[in-house]
XYZ file of N, CA and C in Angstrom:
561
model
N -27.971 60.217 -19.833
C -26.713 60.142 -19.127
C -25.590 60.193 -20.167
N -24.738 61.160 -20.035
C -23.616 61.266 -20.963
C -22.388 60.561 -20.388
N -21.287 60.635 -21.117
C -20.066 59.938 -20.722
C -19.544 60.434 -19.374
N -19.558 61.713 -19.149
C -19.032 62.261 -17.893
C -19.869 61.830 -16.688
N -21.184 61.820 -16.839
C -22.059 61.364 -15.749
C -21.847 59.880 -15.479
N -21.660 59.114 -16.543
C -21.432 57.676 -16.395
C -20.122 57.415 -15.641
N -19.056 58.097 -16.043
C -17.758 57.941 -15.374
C -17.856 58.408 -13.926
N -18.570 59.490 -13.699
C -18.751 59.999 -12.344
C -19.493 58.990 -11.473
N -20.514 58.346 -11.988
C -21.263 57.363 -11.194
C -20.420 56.122 -10.911
N -19.579 55.714 -11.861
C -18.692 54.564 -11.625
C -17.688 54.904 -10.527
N -17.077 56.069 -10.610
C -16.106 56.487 -9.587
C -16.790 56.584 -8.228
N -17.992 57.126 -8.204
C -18.749 57.239 -6.956
C -19.055 55.858 -6.373
N -19.340 54.887 -7.229
C -19.688 53.537 -6.771
C -18.491 52.779 -6.211
N -17.313 53.040 -6.760
C -16.157 52.253 -6.318
C -15.235 53.008 -5.365
N -15.558 54.234 -5.023
C -14.680 55.028 -4.157
C -14.521 54.406 -2.772
N -15.616 54.022 -2.113
C -15.520 53.461 -0.765
C -14.821 52.111 -0.743
N -15.157 51.194 -1.636
C -14.416 49.923 -1.616
C -12.919 50.104 -1.845
N -12.544 51.004 -2.742
C -11.117 51.235 -2.987
C -10.463 51.858 -1.758
N -11.134 52.809 -1.126
C -10.592 53.429 0.091
C -10.402 52.382 1.183
N -11.356 51.480 1.321
C -11.253 50.418 2.328
C -10.082 49.493 2.026
N -9.909 49.131 0.779
C -8.795 48.259 0.388
C -7.460 48.942 0.672
N -7.353 50.223 0.386
C -6.114 50.965 0.641
C -5.817 51.007 2.140
N -6.830 51.274 2.957
C -6.641 51.324 4.414
C -6.217 49.956 4.937
N -6.875 48.907 4.485
C -6.516 47.551 4.931
C -5.092 47.222 4.507
N -4.719 47.618 3.298
C -3.359 47.347 2.820
C -2.310 48.006 3.720
N -2.536 49.246 4.092
C -1.565 49.951 4.924
C -1.580 49.469 6.378
N -2.709 48.984 6.839
C -2.820 48.532 8.232
C -2.764 47.015 8.362
N -2.363 46.327 7.301
C -2.386 44.868 7.309
C -1.519 44.280 8.428
N -0.294 44.719 8.552
C 0.599 44.162 9.575
C 0.090 44.421 10.991
N -0.302 45.665 11.330
C -0.844 45.870 12.683
C -2.126 45.069 12.935
N -2.981 44.954 11.919
C -4.218 44.179 12.095
C -3.917 42.705 12.315
N -2.975 42.164 11.559
C -2.606 40.754 11.731
C -2.044 40.530 13.128
N -1.223 41.453 13.597
C -0.648 41.331 14.940
C -1.740 41.339 16.010
N -2.699 42.229 15.874
C -3.800 42.314 16.843
C -4.675 41.073 16.778
N -5.048 40.674 15.573
C -5.949 39.529 15.421
C -5.290 38.214 15.808
N -3.966 38.117 15.672
C -3.300 36.868 16.049
C -3.312 36.656 17.556
N -3.464 37.722 18.328
C -3.519 37.599 19.780
C -4.904 37.233 20.285
N -5.900 37.326 19.432
C -7.265 36.985 19.839
C -7.509 35.503 19.615
N -7.996 34.848 20.619
C -8.363 33.444 20.469
C -9.843 33.287 20.218
N -10.617 34.208 20.745
C -12.062 34.053 20.642
C -12.732 35.399 20.836
N -13.775 35.636 20.084
C -14.603 36.815 20.279
C -15.986 36.346 20.681
N -16.641 37.066 21.567
C -17.992 36.702 21.975
C -18.895 37.907 21.824
N -20.090 37.789 22.315
C -21.071 38.846 22.114
C -21.708 39.250 23.434
N -22.636 40.213 23.373
C -23.360 40.721 24.549
C -22.414 41.235 25.633
N -21.415 41.975 25.247
C -20.455 42.570 26.185
C -19.732 41.548 27.047
N -19.772 40.271 26.653
C -19.060 39.237 27.401
C -17.884 38.790 26.553
N -16.712 39.027 27.058
C -15.528 38.598 26.343
C -14.780 37.637 27.247
N -14.595 36.431 26.782
C -13.962 35.412 27.604
C -12.914 34.705 26.778
N -11.743 34.666 27.259
C -10.686 33.958 26.579
C -10.256 32.810 27.467
N -10.885 31.684 27.270
C -10.707 30.510 28.107
C -9.263 30.027 28.073
N -8.685 29.985 26.886
C -7.327 29.465 26.742
C -6.326 30.303 27.516
N -6.419 31.622 27.427
C -5.478 32.474 28.159
C -5.634 32.313 29.661
N -6.867 32.162 30.148
C -7.087 31.944 31.583
C -6.428 30.634 32.013
N -6.584 29.581 31.203
C -5.969 28.299 31.535
C -4.450 28.422 31.583
N -3.881 29.169 30.663
C -2.430 29.355 30.662
C -1.962 30.126 31.891
N -2.740 31.098 32.338
C -2.399 31.831 33.565
C -2.401 30.889 34.768
N -3.421 30.044 34.852
C -3.504 29.090 35.962
C -2.331 28.122 35.894
N -2.033 27.651 34.693
C -0.930 26.708 34.520
C 0.393 27.324 34.960
N 0.595 28.583 34.651
C 1.816 29.276 35.060
C 1.920 29.347 36.578
N 0.809 29.624 37.242
C 0.858 29.732 38.701
C 1.005 28.372 39.375
N 0.670 27.297 38.668
C 0.775 25.953 39.249
C 1.943 25.159 38.672
N 2.847 25.808 37.950
C 3.874 25.062 37.239
C 4.814 24.294 38.158
N 4.946 24.692 39.411
C 5.802 23.960 40.342
C 5.183 22.643 40.779
N 3.881 22.510 40.627
C 3.187 21.303 41.051
C 3.209 20.292 39.923
N 3.903 19.206 40.141
C 3.982 18.160 39.124
C 3.080 16.997 39.519
N 2.513 16.377 38.504
C 1.701 15.195 38.760
C 2.630 14.057 39.155
N 2.202 13.175 40.069
C 3.054 12.070 40.486
C 3.360 11.134 39.318
N 4.464 10.395 39.443
C 4.880 9.469 38.389
C 3.822 8.407 38.110
N 3.176 7.897 39.161
C 2.181 6.841 38.977
C 0.892 7.371 38.369
N 0.849 8.648 38.088
C -0.352 9.253 37.528
C -0.435 9.059 36.019
N 0.586 8.399 35.437
C 0.570 8.191 33.995
C -0.550 7.240 33.592
N -0.939 6.360 34.506
C -2.071 5.491 34.222
C -3.355 6.239 34.560
N -4.284 6.172 33.635
C -5.543 6.877 33.825
C -6.482 6.055 34.692
N -7.127 6.718 35.632
C -8.137 6.017 36.412
C -9.475 6.113 35.687
N -10.485 5.462 36.241
C -11.797 5.431 35.584
C -12.396 6.827 35.438
N -12.198 7.674 36.440
C -12.749 9.035 36.380
C -12.102 9.825 35.238
N -10.772 9.666 35.077
C -10.080 10.344 33.980
C -10.616 9.882 32.627
N -10.799 8.588 32.488
C -11.317 8.043 31.224
C -12.729 8.550 30.953
N -13.532 8.612 32.003
C -14.902 9.109 31.854
C -14.900 10.584 31.425
N -14.047 11.373 32.046
C -13.968 12.794 31.698
C -13.455 12.972 30.272
N -12.491 12.154 29.851
C -11.986 12.236 28.477
C -13.090 11.924 27.472
N -13.881 10.913 27.773
C -14.974 10.534 26.877
C -16.013 11.645 26.797
N -16.381 12.182 27.941
C -17.390 13.242 27.969
C -16.859 14.517 27.314
N -15.562 14.792 27.467
C -14.973 16.001 26.869
C -15.078 15.984 25.348
N -15.059 14.799 24.768
C -15.198 14.709 23.310
C -16.604 15.095 22.870
N -17.584 14.810 23.707
C -18.983 15.099 23.376
C -19.378 16.489 23.852
N -19.042 16.784 25.114
C -19.434 18.057 25.713
C -18.314 18.571 26.622
N -17.437 19.413 26.094
C -16.351 19.947 26.917
C -16.848 20.656 28.178
N -17.969 21.361 28.087
C -18.498 22.076 29.259
C -18.871 21.099 30.368
N -19.460 19.969 30.007
C -19.838 18.969 31.013
C -18.601 18.367 31.675
N -17.549 18.130 30.906
C -16.336 17.558 31.502
C -15.661 18.560 32.433
N -15.765 19.849 32.118
C -15.214 20.884 33.001
C -15.968 20.884 34.323
N -17.275 20.740 34.256
C -18.089 20.672 35.475
C -17.699 19.455 36.310
N -17.473 18.328 35.653
C -17.065 17.119 36.382
C -15.696 17.295 37.034
N -14.771 17.909 36.313
C -13.434 18.138 36.876
C -13.515 19.041 38.101
N -14.343 20.078 38.018
C -14.489 20.982 39.156
C -15.117 20.257 40.344
N -16.041 19.349 40.090
C -16.660 18.624 41.212
C -15.618 17.789 41.955
N -14.608 17.301 41.234
C -13.517 16.580 41.899
C -12.734 17.528 42.810
N -12.515 18.752 42.351
C -11.808 19.749 43.162
C -12.638 20.094 44.394
N -13.935 20.323 44.208
C -14.823 20.633 45.344
C -14.782 19.526 46.391
N -14.828 18.294 45.918
C -14.796 17.148 46.841
C -13.491 17.150 47.636
N -12.379 17.423 46.969
C -11.096 17.434 47.666
C -10.990 18.617 48.626
N -11.587 19.750 48.284
C -11.612 20.891 49.214
C -12.332 20.479 50.494
N -13.495 19.835 50.355
C -14.245 19.385 51.542
C -13.459 18.344 52.328
N -12.841 17.387 51.635
C -12.049 16.365 52.321
C -10.882 16.989 53.080
N -10.255 17.985 52.482
C -9.124 18.657 53.130
C -9.582 19.375 54.395
N -10.678 20.081 54.308
C -11.182 20.803 55.484
C -11.568 19.827 56.587
N -12.177 18.710 56.227
C -12.520 17.698 57.244
C -11.253 17.088 57.840
N -10.266 16.777 56.991
C -9.041 16.123 57.440
C -8.252 17.003 58.401
N -8.172 18.294 58.119
C -7.373 19.166 58.987
C -8.214 19.848 60.062
N -9.513 19.608 60.034
C -10.442 20.061 61.080
C -10.307 21.549 61.404
N -10.523 22.390 60.401
C -10.422 23.834 60.639
C -11.777 24.528 60.608
N -12.836 23.766 60.406
C -14.160 24.386 60.317
C -15.082 23.827 61.388
N -15.778 24.707 62.107
C -16.737 24.216 63.093
C -17.969 23.601 62.419
N -18.217 24.000 61.175
C -19.361 23.475 60.431
C -18.900 22.387 59.477
N -19.844 21.542 59.113
C -19.560 20.538 58.102
C -19.297 21.269 56.783
N -18.171 20.997 56.086
C -17.800 21.777 54.898
C -18.851 21.788 53.787
N -19.641 20.742 53.693
C -20.641 20.690 52.622
C -21.726 21.744 52.810
N -21.857 22.265 54.034
C -22.863 23.294 54.291
C -22.419 24.663 53.782
N -21.151 24.778 53.414
C -20.613 26.054 52.944
C -20.367 25.979 51.441
N -20.357 27.129 50.818
C -20.065 27.174 49.382
C -18.577 26.898 49.160
N -18.227 26.440 47.974
C -16.800 26.236 47.689
C -15.986 27.516 47.884
N -16.575 28.648 47.543
C -15.884 29.924 47.716
C -15.523 30.150 49.185
N -16.464 29.877 50.086
C -16.197 30.053 51.525
C -15.184 29.030 52.022
N -15.268 27.801 51.516
C -14.302 26.782 51.922
C -12.893 27.125 51.440
N -12.785 27.654 50.225
C -11.480 28.080 49.708
C -10.925 29.209 50.578
N -11.766 30.164 50.906
C -11.335 31.286 51.741
C -10.941 30.806 53.137
N -11.642 29.806 53.654
C -11.308 29.235 54.959
C -9.898 28.640 54.935
N -9.565 27.946 53.860
C -8.215 27.392 53.728
C -7.177 28.518 53.686
N -7.477 29.586 52.982
C -6.549 30.718 52.894
C -6.412 31.420 54.246
N -7.542 31.659 54.911
C -7.516 32.355 56.203
C -6.739 31.585 57.258
N -6.712 30.262 57.143
C -5.979 29.432 58.098
C -4.551 29.147 57.641
N -4.120 29.817 56.588
C -2.744 29.677 56.125
C -2.430 28.335 55.494
N -3.413 27.639 55.012
C -3.198 26.306 54.445
C -2.897 26.339 52.950
N -3.265 27.428 52.270
C -2.924 27.582 50.857
C -2.319 28.962 50.646
N -1.427 29.037 49.670
C -0.805 30.330 49.364
C -1.663 31.113 48.376
N -1.217 32.305 48.059
C -1.981 33.201 47.187
C -2.130 32.631 45.773
N -1.072 31.982 45.257
C -1.158 31.385 43.918
C -2.219 30.296 43.865
N -2.259 29.455 44.887
C -3.258 28.387 44.926
C -4.650 28.974 45.075
N -4.788 29.986 45.916
C -6.077 30.661 46.073
C -6.563 31.217 44.736
N -5.679 31.924 44.042
C -6.054 32.498 42.749
C -6.382 31.417 41.728
N -5.614 30.338 41.736
C -5.880 29.238 40.800
C -7.232 28.604 41.077
N -7.526 28.366 42.347
C -8.831 27.795 42.698
C -9.967 28.723 42.277
N -9.811 30.009 42.530
C -10.864 30.960 42.156
C -11.029 31.065 40.644
N -9.923 31.032 39.909
C -10.009 31.073 38.441
C -10.665 29.802 37.901
N -10.282 28.646 38.437
C -10.909 27.389 38.002
C -12.404 27.409 38.298
N -12.764 27.920 39.470
C -14.180 28.010 39.839
C -14.922 28.947 38.890
N -14.296 30.073 38.580
C -14.919 31.043 37.680
C -15.103 30.459 36.274
N -14.083 29.775 35.769
C -14.195 29.156 34.445
C -15.267 28.073 34.439
N -15.338 27.306 35.513
C -16.375 26.277 35.618
C -17.755 26.913 35.589
N -17.931 28.001 36.338
C -19.231 28.678 36.367
C -19.618 29.189 34.984
N -18.661 29.736 34.268
C -18.961 30.232 32.919
C -19.322 29.085 31.981
N -18.648 27.954 32.125
C -18.961 26.803 31.274
C -20.303 26.189 31.660
N -20.573 26.107 32.955
C -21.791 25.436 33.425
C -23.048 26.263 33.214
N -22.923 27.568 33.266
C -24.108 28.423 33.190
C -24.332 29.023 31.810
N -23.712 28.430 30.811
C -24.002 28.807 29.439
C -23.310 30.045 28.925
N -22.365 30.603 29.681
C -21.633 31.767 29.177
C -20.654 31.348 28.086
N -20.325 30.061 28.085
C -19.472 29.493 27.045
C -20.214 28.302 26.462
N -20.332 28.247 25.169
C -21.045 27.130 24.547
C -20.069 26.005 24.237
N -20.625 24.822 23.987
C -19.779 23.701 23.602
C -19.076 23.978 22.282
N -19.650 24.851 21.469
C -19.006 25.202 20.205
C -17.750 26.027 20.432
N -17.720 26.818 21.496
C -16.556 27.668 21.732
C -15.497 26.974 22.581
N -15.852 25.911 23.281
C -14.888 25.155 24.077
C -14.380 23.968 23.268
N -13.104 23.675 23.411
C -12.539 22.549 22.683
C -12.225 21.402 23.634
N -12.023 20.245 23.051
C -11.622 19.063 23.811
C -10.297 19.334 24.532
N -9.357 19.958 23.836
C -8.047 20.230 24.445
C -8.154 21.183 25.629
N -9.021 22.177 25.528
C -9.224 23.094 26.654
C -9.827 22.350 27.843
N -10.775 21.470 27.566
C -11.390 20.692 28.645
C -10.360 19.787 29.312
N -9.486 19.178 28.525
C -8.474 18.296 29.101
C -7.415 19.102 29.869
N -7.090 20.273 29.378
C -6.147 21.132 30.102
C -6.755 21.546 31.441
N -8.034 21.883 31.431
C -8.739 22.231 32.665
C -8.686 21.043 33.632
N -8.930 19.842 33.117
C -8.912 18.643 33.962
C -7.523 18.424 34.573
N -6.475 18.587 33.774
C -5.115 18.404 34.298
C -4.766 19.455 35.349
N -5.217 20.678 35.147
C -4.993 21.714 36.160
C -5.773 21.404 37.433
N -6.965 20.862 37.272
C -7.759 20.456 38.441
C -7.030 19.378 39.222
N -6.429 18.432 38.512
C -5.676 17.370 39.188
C -4.470 17.935 39.938
N -3.829 18.948 39.371
C -2.700 19.574 40.065
C -3.153 20.243 41.359
N -4.280 20.927 41.299
C -4.810 21.580 42.499
C -5.183 20.525 43.536
N -5.738 19.416 43.101
C -6.096 18.333 44.025
C -4.847 17.805 44.721
N -3.740 17.681 43.999
C -2.479 17.231 44.610
C -2.039 18.211 45.695
N -2.148 19.498 45.410
C -1.790 20.518 46.413
C -2.669 20.361 47.648
N -3.968 20.171 47.435
C -4.899 20.035 48.561
C -4.617 18.771 49.370
N -4.272 17.680 48.699
C -3.986 16.426 49.412
C -2.719 16.522 50.252
N -1.809 17.416 49.877
C -0.559 17.580 50.625
C -0.707 18.454 51.866
N -1.870 19.051 52.056
C -2.078 19.924 53.216
C -2.262 19.072 54.465
N -1.497 19.407 55.484
C -1.590 18.708 56.770
C -1.941 19.697 57.859
N -2.308 19.137 59.007
C -2.611 19.976 60.173
C -1.410 20.722 60.532
């Protein structure tokens, strides 16, 4: 191997890394802008951005304020907070079960179903409330999004590693807002 072959092999070895560095340098700002908008990447063609979904729900429920006396935590809230520290997915499931219970209580209270509400899926009970004009489109969408997020958390589409305590608590607070809306429904 002479000097020219040696120099040629060195240039050949470093050509791709240098080209990559140059491309990254020129595309640094657009890449940073794109990557800053991503909260989470997943695999197997499943892309779920839990935080953005929660923010969408929060926006649609922003008119619903928690009552003043709600500043004190009840036992269920404390239990969910404790569980959220260990398993955010489990606390999301618990929060959703509170919403399901209130959906059934609302349907029983306003007597719009010929069947006992527990015999129907939450999806059908939510649709029953919408069909009878008891909830608006924003509430319907919020309930469906909360249900969808709960299903993804409960059925392993989201791991405890990808869910945070803050996301679980935000989900719980949104669930409480939906429960307030449901409790305000009258015949």
